[in-house]
XYZ file of C-alpha atoms in Angstrom:
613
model
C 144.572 106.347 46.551
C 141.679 107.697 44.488
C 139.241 104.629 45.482
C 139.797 105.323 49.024
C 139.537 109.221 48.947
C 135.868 108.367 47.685
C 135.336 105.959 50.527
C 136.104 108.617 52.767
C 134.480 111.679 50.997
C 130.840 109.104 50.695
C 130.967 108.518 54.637
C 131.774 111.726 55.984
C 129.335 113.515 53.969
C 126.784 112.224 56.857
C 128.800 114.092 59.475
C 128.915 117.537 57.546
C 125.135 117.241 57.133
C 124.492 116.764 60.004
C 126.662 119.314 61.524
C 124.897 122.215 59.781
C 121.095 120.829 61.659
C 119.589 123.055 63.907
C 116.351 124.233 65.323
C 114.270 126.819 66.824
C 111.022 128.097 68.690
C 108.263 131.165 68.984
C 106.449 132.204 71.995
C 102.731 133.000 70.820
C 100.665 135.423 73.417
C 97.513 134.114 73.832
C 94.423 136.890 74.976
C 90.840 135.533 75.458
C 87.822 136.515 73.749
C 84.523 136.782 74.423
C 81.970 135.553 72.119
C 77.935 136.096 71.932
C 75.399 133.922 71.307
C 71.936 133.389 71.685
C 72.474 129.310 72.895
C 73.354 128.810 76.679
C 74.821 125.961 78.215
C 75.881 124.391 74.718
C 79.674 123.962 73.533
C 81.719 126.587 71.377
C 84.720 126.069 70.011
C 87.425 126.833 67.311
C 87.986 124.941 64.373
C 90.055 124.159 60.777
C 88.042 122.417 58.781
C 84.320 123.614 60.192
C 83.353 120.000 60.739
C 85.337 119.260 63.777
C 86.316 121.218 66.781
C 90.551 121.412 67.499
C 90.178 121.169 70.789
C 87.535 120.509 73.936
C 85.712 124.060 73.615
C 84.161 125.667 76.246
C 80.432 125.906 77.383
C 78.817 128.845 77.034
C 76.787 130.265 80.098
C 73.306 131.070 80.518
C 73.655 134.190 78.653
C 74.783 132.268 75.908
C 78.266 133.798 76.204
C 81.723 131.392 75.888
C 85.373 132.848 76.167
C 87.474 131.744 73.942
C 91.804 131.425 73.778
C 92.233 133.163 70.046
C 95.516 134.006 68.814
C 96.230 135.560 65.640
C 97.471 131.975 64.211
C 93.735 131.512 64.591
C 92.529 134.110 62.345
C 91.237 132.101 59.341
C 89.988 129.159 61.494
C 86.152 128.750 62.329
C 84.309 129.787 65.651
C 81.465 127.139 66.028
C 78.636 126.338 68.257
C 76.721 123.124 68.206
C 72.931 123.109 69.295
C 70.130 120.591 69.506
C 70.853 118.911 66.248
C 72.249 122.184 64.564
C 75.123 124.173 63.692
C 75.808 127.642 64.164
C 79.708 129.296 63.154
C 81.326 132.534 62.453
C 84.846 133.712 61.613
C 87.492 134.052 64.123
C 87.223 137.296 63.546
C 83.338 138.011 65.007
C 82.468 138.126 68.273
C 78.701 137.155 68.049
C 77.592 133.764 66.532
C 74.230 134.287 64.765
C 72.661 132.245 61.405
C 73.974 135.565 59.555
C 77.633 135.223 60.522
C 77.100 131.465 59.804
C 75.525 132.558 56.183
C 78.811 134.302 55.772
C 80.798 131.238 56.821
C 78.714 129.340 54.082
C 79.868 131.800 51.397
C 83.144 131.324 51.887
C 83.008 127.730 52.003
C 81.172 127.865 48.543
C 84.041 129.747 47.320
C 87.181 129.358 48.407
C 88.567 132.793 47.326
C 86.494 134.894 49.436
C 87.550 136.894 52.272
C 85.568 137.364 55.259
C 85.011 140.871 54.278
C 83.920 139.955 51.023
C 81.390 137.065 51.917
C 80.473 140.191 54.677
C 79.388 142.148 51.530
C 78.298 139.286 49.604
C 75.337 138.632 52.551
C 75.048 142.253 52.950
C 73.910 142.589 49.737
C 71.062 139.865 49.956
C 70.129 141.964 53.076
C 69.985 144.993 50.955
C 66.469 146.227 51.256
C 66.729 145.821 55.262
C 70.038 147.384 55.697
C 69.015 150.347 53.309
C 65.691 150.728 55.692
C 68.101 150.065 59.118
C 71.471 151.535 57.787
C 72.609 152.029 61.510
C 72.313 148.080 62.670
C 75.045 145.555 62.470
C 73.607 142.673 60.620
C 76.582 140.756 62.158
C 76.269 141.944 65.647
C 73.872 141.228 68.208
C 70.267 139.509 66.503
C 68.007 141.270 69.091
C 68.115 144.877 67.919
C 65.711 144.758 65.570
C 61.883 142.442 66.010
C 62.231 142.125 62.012
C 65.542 141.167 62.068
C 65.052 139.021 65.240
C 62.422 137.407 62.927
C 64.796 136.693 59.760
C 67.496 135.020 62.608
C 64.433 132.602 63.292
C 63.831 131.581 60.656
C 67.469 131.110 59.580
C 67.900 129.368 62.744
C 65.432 126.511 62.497
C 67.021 125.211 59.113
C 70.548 125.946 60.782
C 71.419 127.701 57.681
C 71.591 123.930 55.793
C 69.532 125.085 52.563
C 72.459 126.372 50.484
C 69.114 127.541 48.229
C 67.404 129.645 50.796
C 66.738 132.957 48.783
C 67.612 135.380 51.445
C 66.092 138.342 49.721
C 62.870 136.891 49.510
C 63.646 136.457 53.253
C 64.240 139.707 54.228
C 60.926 140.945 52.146
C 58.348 138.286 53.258
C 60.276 139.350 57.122
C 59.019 143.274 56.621
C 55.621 142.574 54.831
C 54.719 139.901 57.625
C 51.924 140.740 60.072
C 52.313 140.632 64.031
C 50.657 137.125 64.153
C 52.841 135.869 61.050
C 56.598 134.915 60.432
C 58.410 133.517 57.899
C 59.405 130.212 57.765
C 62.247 128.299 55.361
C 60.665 125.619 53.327
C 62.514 122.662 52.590
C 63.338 124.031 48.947
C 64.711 126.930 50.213
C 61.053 129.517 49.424
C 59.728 131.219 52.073
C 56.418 131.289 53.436
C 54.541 133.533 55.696
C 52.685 131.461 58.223
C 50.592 132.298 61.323
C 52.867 131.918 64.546
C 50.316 130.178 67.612
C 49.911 132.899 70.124
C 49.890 132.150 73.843
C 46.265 131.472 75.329
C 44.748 133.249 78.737
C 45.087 129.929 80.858
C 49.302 130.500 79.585
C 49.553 134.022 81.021
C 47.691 133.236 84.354
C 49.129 129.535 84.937
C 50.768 129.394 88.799
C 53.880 127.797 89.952
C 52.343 124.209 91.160
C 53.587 123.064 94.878
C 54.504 119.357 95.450
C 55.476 116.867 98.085
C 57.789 114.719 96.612
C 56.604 111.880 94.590
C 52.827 113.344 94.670
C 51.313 113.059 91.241
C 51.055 117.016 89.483
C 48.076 118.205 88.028
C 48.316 117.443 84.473
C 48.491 120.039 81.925
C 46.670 119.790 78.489
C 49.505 121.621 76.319
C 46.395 122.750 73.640
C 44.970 124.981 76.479
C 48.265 127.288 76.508
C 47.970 128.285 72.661
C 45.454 129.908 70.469
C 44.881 129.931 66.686
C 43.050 131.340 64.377
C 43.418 128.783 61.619
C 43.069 124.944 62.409
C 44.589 124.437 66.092
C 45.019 120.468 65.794
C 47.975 121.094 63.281
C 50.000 121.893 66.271
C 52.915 120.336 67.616
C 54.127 121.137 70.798
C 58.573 120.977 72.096
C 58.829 120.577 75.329
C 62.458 121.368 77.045
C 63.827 120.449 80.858
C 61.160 118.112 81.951
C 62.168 116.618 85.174
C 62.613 113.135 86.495
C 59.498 111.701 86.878
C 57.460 113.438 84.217
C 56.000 112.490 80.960
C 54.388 113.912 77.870
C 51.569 111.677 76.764
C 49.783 112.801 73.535
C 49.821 116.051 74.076
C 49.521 116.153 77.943
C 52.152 116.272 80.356
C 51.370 114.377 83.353
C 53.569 111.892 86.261
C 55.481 112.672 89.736
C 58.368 114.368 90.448
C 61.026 112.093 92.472
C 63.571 114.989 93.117
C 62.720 117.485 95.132
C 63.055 121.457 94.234
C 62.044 123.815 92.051
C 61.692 122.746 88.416
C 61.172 124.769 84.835
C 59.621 123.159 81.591
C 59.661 125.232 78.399
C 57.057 124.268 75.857
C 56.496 125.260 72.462
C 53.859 125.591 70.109
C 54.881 124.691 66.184
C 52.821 125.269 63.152
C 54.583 124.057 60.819
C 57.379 126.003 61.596
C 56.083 128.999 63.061
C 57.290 128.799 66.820
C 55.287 130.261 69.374
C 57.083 132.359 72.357
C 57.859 129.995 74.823
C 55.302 128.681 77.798
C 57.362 128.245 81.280
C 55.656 125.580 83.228
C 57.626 125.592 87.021
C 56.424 123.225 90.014
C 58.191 123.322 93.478
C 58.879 119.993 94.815
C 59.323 119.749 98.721
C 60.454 116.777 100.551
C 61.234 116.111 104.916
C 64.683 115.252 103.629
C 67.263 117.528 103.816
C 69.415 118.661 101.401
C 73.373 118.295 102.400
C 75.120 120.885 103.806
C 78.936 122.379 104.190
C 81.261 121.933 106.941
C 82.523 125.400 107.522
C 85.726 124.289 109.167
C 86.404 121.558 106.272
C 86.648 124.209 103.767
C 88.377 126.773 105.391
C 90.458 123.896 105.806
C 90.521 123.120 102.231
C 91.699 126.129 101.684
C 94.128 126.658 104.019
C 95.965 123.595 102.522
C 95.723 125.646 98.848
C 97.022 128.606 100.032
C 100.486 126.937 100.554
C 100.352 125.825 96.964
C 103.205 127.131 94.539
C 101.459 126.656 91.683
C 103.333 128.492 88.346
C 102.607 128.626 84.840
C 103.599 125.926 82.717
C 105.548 123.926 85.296
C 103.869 120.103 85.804
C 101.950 120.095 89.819
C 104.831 117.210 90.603
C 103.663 115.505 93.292
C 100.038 114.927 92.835
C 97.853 117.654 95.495
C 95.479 115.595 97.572
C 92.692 116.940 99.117
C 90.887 114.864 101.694
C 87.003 115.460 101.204
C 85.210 112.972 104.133
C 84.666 115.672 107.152
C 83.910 118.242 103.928
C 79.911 118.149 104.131
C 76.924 116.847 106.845
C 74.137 115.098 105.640
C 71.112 115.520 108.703
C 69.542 112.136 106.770
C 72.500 109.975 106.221
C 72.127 109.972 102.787
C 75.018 108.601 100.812
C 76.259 111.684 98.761
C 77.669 111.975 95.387
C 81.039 114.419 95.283
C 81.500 115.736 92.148
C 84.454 118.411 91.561
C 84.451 121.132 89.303
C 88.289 123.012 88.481
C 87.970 126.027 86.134
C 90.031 129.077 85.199
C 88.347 132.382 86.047
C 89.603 134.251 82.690
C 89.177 131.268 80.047
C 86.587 128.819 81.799
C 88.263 125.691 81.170
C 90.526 123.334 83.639
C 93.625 125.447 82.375
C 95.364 121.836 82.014
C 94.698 120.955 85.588
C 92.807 117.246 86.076
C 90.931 116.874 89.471
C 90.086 113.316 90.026
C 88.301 111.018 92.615
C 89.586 108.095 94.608
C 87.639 107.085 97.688
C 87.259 110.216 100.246
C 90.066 111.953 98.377
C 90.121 114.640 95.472
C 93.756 114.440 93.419
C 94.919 117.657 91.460
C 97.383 116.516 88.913
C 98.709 118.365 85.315
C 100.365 121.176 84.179
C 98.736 125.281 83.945
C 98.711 126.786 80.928
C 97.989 129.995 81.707
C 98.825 132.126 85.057
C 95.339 132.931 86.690
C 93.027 132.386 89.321
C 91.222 128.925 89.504
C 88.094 127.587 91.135
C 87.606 124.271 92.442
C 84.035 123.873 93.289
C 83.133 120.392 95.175
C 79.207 119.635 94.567
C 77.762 116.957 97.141
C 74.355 115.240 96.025
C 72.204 113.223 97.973
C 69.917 111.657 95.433
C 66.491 113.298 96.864
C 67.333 116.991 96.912
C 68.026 118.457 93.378
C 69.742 121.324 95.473
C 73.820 120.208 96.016
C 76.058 121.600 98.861
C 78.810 123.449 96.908
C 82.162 123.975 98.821
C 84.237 126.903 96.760
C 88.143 126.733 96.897
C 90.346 129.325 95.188
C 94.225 129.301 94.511
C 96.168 131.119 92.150
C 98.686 130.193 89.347
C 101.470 132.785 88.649
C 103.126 134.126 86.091
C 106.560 132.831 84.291
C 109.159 135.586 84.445
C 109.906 135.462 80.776
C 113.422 134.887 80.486
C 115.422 137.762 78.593
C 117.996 137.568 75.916
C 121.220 138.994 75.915
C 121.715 142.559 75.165
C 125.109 144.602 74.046
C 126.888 146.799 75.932
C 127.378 150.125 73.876
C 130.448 150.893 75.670
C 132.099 147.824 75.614
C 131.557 147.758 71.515
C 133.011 151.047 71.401
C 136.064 150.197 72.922
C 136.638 147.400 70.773
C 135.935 149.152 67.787
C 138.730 151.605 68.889
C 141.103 148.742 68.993
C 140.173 147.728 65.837
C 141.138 151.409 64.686
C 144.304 151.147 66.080
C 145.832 147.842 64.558
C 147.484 148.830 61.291
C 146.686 145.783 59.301
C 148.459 145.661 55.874
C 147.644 143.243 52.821
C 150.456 140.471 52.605
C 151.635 141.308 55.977
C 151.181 138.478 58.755
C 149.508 139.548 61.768
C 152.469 139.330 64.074
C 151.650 138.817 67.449
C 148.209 137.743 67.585
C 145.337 140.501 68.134
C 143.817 139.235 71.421
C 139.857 140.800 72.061
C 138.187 140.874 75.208
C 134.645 140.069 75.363
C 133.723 139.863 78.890
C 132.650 143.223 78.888
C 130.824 143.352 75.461
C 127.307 141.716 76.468
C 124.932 141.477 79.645
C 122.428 139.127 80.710
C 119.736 139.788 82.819
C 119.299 136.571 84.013
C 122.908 135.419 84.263
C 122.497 132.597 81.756
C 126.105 131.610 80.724
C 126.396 133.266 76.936
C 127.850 131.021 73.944
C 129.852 133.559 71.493
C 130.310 132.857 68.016
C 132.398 135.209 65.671
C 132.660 135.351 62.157
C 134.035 137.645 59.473
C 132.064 138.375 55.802
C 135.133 136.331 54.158
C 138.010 136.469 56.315
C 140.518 137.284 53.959
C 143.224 135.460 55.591
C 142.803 136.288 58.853
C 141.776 133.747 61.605
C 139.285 134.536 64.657
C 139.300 131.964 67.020
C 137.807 131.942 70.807
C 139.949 131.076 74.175
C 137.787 131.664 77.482
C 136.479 134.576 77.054
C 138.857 136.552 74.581
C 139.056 136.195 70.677
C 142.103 135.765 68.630
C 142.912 137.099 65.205
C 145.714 135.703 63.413
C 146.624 135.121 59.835
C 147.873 137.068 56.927
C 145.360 139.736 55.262
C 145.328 138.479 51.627
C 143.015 141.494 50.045
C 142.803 144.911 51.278
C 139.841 147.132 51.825
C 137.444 147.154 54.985
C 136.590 143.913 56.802
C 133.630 143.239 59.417
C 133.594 140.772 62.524
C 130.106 140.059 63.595
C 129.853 138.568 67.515
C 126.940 136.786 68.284
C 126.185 136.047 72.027
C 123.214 133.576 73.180
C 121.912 132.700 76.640
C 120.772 128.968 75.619
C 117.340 129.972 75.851
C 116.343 132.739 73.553
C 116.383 132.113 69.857
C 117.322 136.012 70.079
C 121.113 136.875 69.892
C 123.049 139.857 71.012
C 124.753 141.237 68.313
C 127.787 143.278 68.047
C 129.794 144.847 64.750
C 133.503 145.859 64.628
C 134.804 146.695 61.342
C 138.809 146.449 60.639
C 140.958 148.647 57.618
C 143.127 146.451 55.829
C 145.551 149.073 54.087
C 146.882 148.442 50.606
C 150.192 145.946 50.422
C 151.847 143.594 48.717
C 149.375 140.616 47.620
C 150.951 137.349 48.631
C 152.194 134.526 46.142
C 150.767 131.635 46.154
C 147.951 130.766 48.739
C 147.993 129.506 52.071
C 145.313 129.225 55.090
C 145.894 127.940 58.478
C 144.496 124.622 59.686
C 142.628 124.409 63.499
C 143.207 120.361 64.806
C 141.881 121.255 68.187
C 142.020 117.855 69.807
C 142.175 116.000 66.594
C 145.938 116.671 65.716
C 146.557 113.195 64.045
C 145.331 114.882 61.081
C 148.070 115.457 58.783
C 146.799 114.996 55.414
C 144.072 117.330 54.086
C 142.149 117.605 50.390
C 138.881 119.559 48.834
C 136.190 118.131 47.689
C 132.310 118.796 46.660
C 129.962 118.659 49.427
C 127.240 117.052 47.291
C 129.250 114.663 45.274
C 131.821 112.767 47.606
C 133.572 111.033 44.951
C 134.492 114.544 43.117
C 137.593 115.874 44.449
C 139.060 119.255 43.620
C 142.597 119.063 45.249
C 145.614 115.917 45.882
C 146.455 115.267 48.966
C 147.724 118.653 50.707
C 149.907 117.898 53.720
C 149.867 120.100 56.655
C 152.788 121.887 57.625
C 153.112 124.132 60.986
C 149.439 124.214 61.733
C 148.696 125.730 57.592
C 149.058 124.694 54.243
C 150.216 125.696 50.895
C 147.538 125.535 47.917
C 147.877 126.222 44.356
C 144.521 127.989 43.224
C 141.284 125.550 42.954
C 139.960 125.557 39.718
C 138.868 129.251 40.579
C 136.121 127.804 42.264
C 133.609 130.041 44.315
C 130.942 128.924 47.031
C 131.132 126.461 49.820
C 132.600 122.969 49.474
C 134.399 120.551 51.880
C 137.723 119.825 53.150
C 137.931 116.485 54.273
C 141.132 115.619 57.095
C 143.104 112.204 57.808
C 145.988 110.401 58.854
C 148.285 109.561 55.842
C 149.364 106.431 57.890
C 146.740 105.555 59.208
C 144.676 105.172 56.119
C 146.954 102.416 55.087
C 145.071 100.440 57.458
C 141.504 100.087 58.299
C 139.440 101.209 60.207
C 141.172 104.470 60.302
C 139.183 107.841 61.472
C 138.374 110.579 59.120
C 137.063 113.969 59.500
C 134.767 116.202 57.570
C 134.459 120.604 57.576
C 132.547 123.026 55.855
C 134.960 125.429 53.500
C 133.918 128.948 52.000
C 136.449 129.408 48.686
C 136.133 132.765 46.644
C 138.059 132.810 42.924
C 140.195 129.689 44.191
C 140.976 131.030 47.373
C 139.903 129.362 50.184
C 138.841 132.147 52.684
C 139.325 131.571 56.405
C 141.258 129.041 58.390
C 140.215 125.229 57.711
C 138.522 124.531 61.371
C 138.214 120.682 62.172
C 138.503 121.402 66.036
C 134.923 121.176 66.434
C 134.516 117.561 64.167
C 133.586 113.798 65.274
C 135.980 111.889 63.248
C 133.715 108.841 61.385
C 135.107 105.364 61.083
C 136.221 104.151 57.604
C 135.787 100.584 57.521
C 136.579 99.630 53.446
């Protein structure tokens, strides 16, 4: 008998681990932030490690601003913002993104056990002899308050902070002992050096918008006429941003034809060695007999006519894909094939808000699930490849809000009343509970949202006494083995809140008679060819602590257990059937205090396991 007790301790202890799994989950609120920059139109995002963004970002606008979704699981991550070739970041915790905030990102990379207040002060104090001249100006806040400060961000810019060596107080004092025509630029050791910023030329203030015909050659402009030095002028070199199609810098002239028409800006740049002149803004207007497309009033009111029936809802998927037919959507005077390009963006955060708007033939699909309950902005572009001007249709439809689903709550009233019934038993030590103590709990918890509640009872030890649940009343039987003052906890759940509803009653058990011997009642529920019952240890099947205990008018009789104390397991069978195999067996968590096994021995809820050997 031994040998196949272990069999069936070793394969059941599966099923008792198993039954003691469960899981859970946290709602996070989200809230979006706005963060500065000085860089438009280039991507921000947050990130982990600061080498990689953890999700798609946003674009920033031409203020330079992004919004960003950051939650206070965020806090020690990385805000970062990646510009021609360089990278800019700040804590989670800023709201501007400067070279100074990424110095202080730097310091804490360098060491690891640096808060962001104390790599704060650890920068501040490199900034020392600026902040003790400008005590009132956020070195961390927005770059432009100050020209000598707006100076020191330049510099730091243009190396995009990657000289861990730069000496930042030598910085800050070349910055305030520089001359109007002079800043200070980051050599690549890290020194600084005070060098003669280009200044813009006559010809650079006076130049005039140039006006085109399409495809007519412009007047080219010699980029060494819009700058003036006093030193050597040839060491210039000149950046030129936004040239159009059509347009080409040769040497150090820019010269071609336009092929699009409208109205176009260059930005140029003088350089000496690293002193960066203010910026030149070339602009030519380009005019063409072709006309640019236009939108079909009735096709978008249309449009969005067919939106405003949409029942769109936070966090529940579109379903069946929302088409939106786009052919009698825009005129085109010309015939010029057009280009449709859609644009779907939350108003708050500035991202698709997990929305995907795609293109097949003269149709626009809206597929996905929102994240967030807002309002959203498709914006259809239509291009016809001569015009750089686009006909922009504008649709707008609203996602709503999830009522968040409540948990359970008590009823005060209906606890009281219990716990008056509880006053009123007169429960003695050694003396069975005669007729069983029956508990309403219909009226002991509401839900707001009439989810059908699960209640679970337990008491701390229960001393003999049995609670056990029938529709919606509770149970107590048993016989009270220790006196004093016992509590039953109720627990009520709606299936959808990790949150429970708690209520307390408290029972007396008056001084008796202890009983002899020890005895606990057994619960079969549907598995009642269980006769046969023993103890063993939950982490070591083949240890067992009792024989073979039979079970006699739904209980059994126990000598005590090796005074054991803690929680071990009872394992249930069929004495006949375990002469032949496969037989089923059945595993349950026990509490025992001193040897005494407190509480009835449950296997009502238990999946019997096949023993096979």
């Amino acid at each position: 008998m031994q040998f196949k007790k272990s069999i069936l301790a070793t394969a059941l202890l599966s099923v008792l681990t198993l039954s003691g799994c469960n899981s859970g989950s946290s709602d996070t609120a989200t809230s979006t932030t706005t963060i500065n920059s000085d860089f438009p139109n280039v991507k921000m995002c947050l990130t982990s490690n600061p080498i990689a963004c953890d999700n798609n970002g946003v674009m920033t606008n031409n203020d330079g601003i992004g919004q960003l979704v950051i939650t206070a699981q965020d806090k020690n991550k990385t805000i970062i913002v990646e510009t021609d070739g360089h990278t800019f970041s700040a804590p989670a915790t800023s709201t501007f993104v400067t070279p100074i905030t990424t110095l202080v990102v730097n310091a804490m990379k360098n060491n690891k056990n640096l808060t962001v207040t104390d790599a704060k002060n650890t920068v501040k104090d490199n900034f020392s002899e600026f902040t003790n001249k400008y005590p009132n100006i956020n070195i961390f806040g927005n770059p432009n308050k100050n020209p000598i400060l707006e100076k020191i961000i330049n510099a730091l810019e243009e190396t995009s902070v990657k000289y861990n060596s730069v000496n930042i107080a030598d910085l800050v004092k070349k910055a305030m002992d520089v001359s109007d025509t002079s800043v200070p630029v980051i050599q690549e050791g890290g020194s600084t050096e005070n060098i003669e910023q280009p200044q813009l030329s006559q010809d650079a203030k006076t130049i005039k918008p140039q006006v085109l015909k399409i495809e007519d050659k412009i007047q080219p402009i010699d980029l060494t006429t819009l700058f003036t030095l006093d030193g050597d002028s040839s060491v210039l070199t000149y950046h030129v941003k936004g040239m159009p199609q059509g347009l080409t810098k040769k040497g150090n002239t820019i010269e071609g034809a336009i092929t699009l028409a409208g109205t176009f800006s260059i930005k140029v740049v003088a350089d000496n060695n690293g002193a960066l002149s203010q910026p030149v803004t070339l602009t030519f207007e380009v005019t063409t007999p072709n006309t640019a497309p236009t939108v079909k009033n009735a096709g978008q009111k249309e449009l969005q006519e067919l939106t405003n029936q949409l029942n769109l809802t936070q966090g529940e998927p579109i379903g069946d894909d929302v088409t939106y037919p786009i052919l009698d959507l825009f005129n085109d005077v010309d015939g010029d094939q057009l280009t449709i390009t859609p644009t779907f963006k939350s108003t708050k955060t500035n991202t698709s808000n997990g929305i995907t708007v795609t293109q097949k033939g003269n149709q626009l699909i809206l597929s996905g699930t929102p994240t967030n309950a807002d309002e959203m902005t498709l914006t259809i572009s239509a291009n016809d490849g001569v015009n750089a001007q686009s006909a922009k249709a504008i649709i707008t439809l609203k996602v709503t809000a999830v009522t968040p689903n409540a948990a359970p709550t008590l009823i005060k009233a209906g606890q009281t009343e219990l716990q008056n019934d509880a006053d009123s038993l007169q429960l003695t030590q050694g003396e069975p509970i005669d007729d069983d103590v029956t508990f309403p709990v219909s009226g002991l918890f509401i839900d707001v949202d009439n989810d059908k509640l699960t209640v679970t009872a337990k008491f701390n030890g229960s001393n003999g006494i049995t609670v056990t649940q029938k529709d919606n009343n509770l149970i107590l039987s048993g016989t009270p083995i220790e006196k004093g003052e016992m509590t039953l906890t109720l627990l009520a759940n709606d299936g959808v809140n990790a949150e429970n509803a708690e209520a307390t009653i408290t029972f007396d058990i008056a001084e008796g008679i202890k009983p002899e011997g020890n005895q606990t009642q057994v619960i079969l529920g549907n598995n009642t060819n269980i006769d046969t019952v023993f103890i063993g240890d939950s982490e070591n099947p083949d240890t067992e602590f009792t024989d073979d205990i039979s079970i006699s008018d739904d209980g059994i009789e126990y000598s005590n257990i090796k005074d054991l104390t803690g929680i071990y397991t009872a394992y249930g069978f069929n004495e006949k059937d375990e002469l032949e195999y496969p037989f089923m067996g059945y595993a349950t968590s026990v509490t025992i205090k001193n040897g005494v096994i407190q509480g009835a021995i449950d296997f009502s809820q238990t999946k019997g396991q096949p023993i096979t050997d």
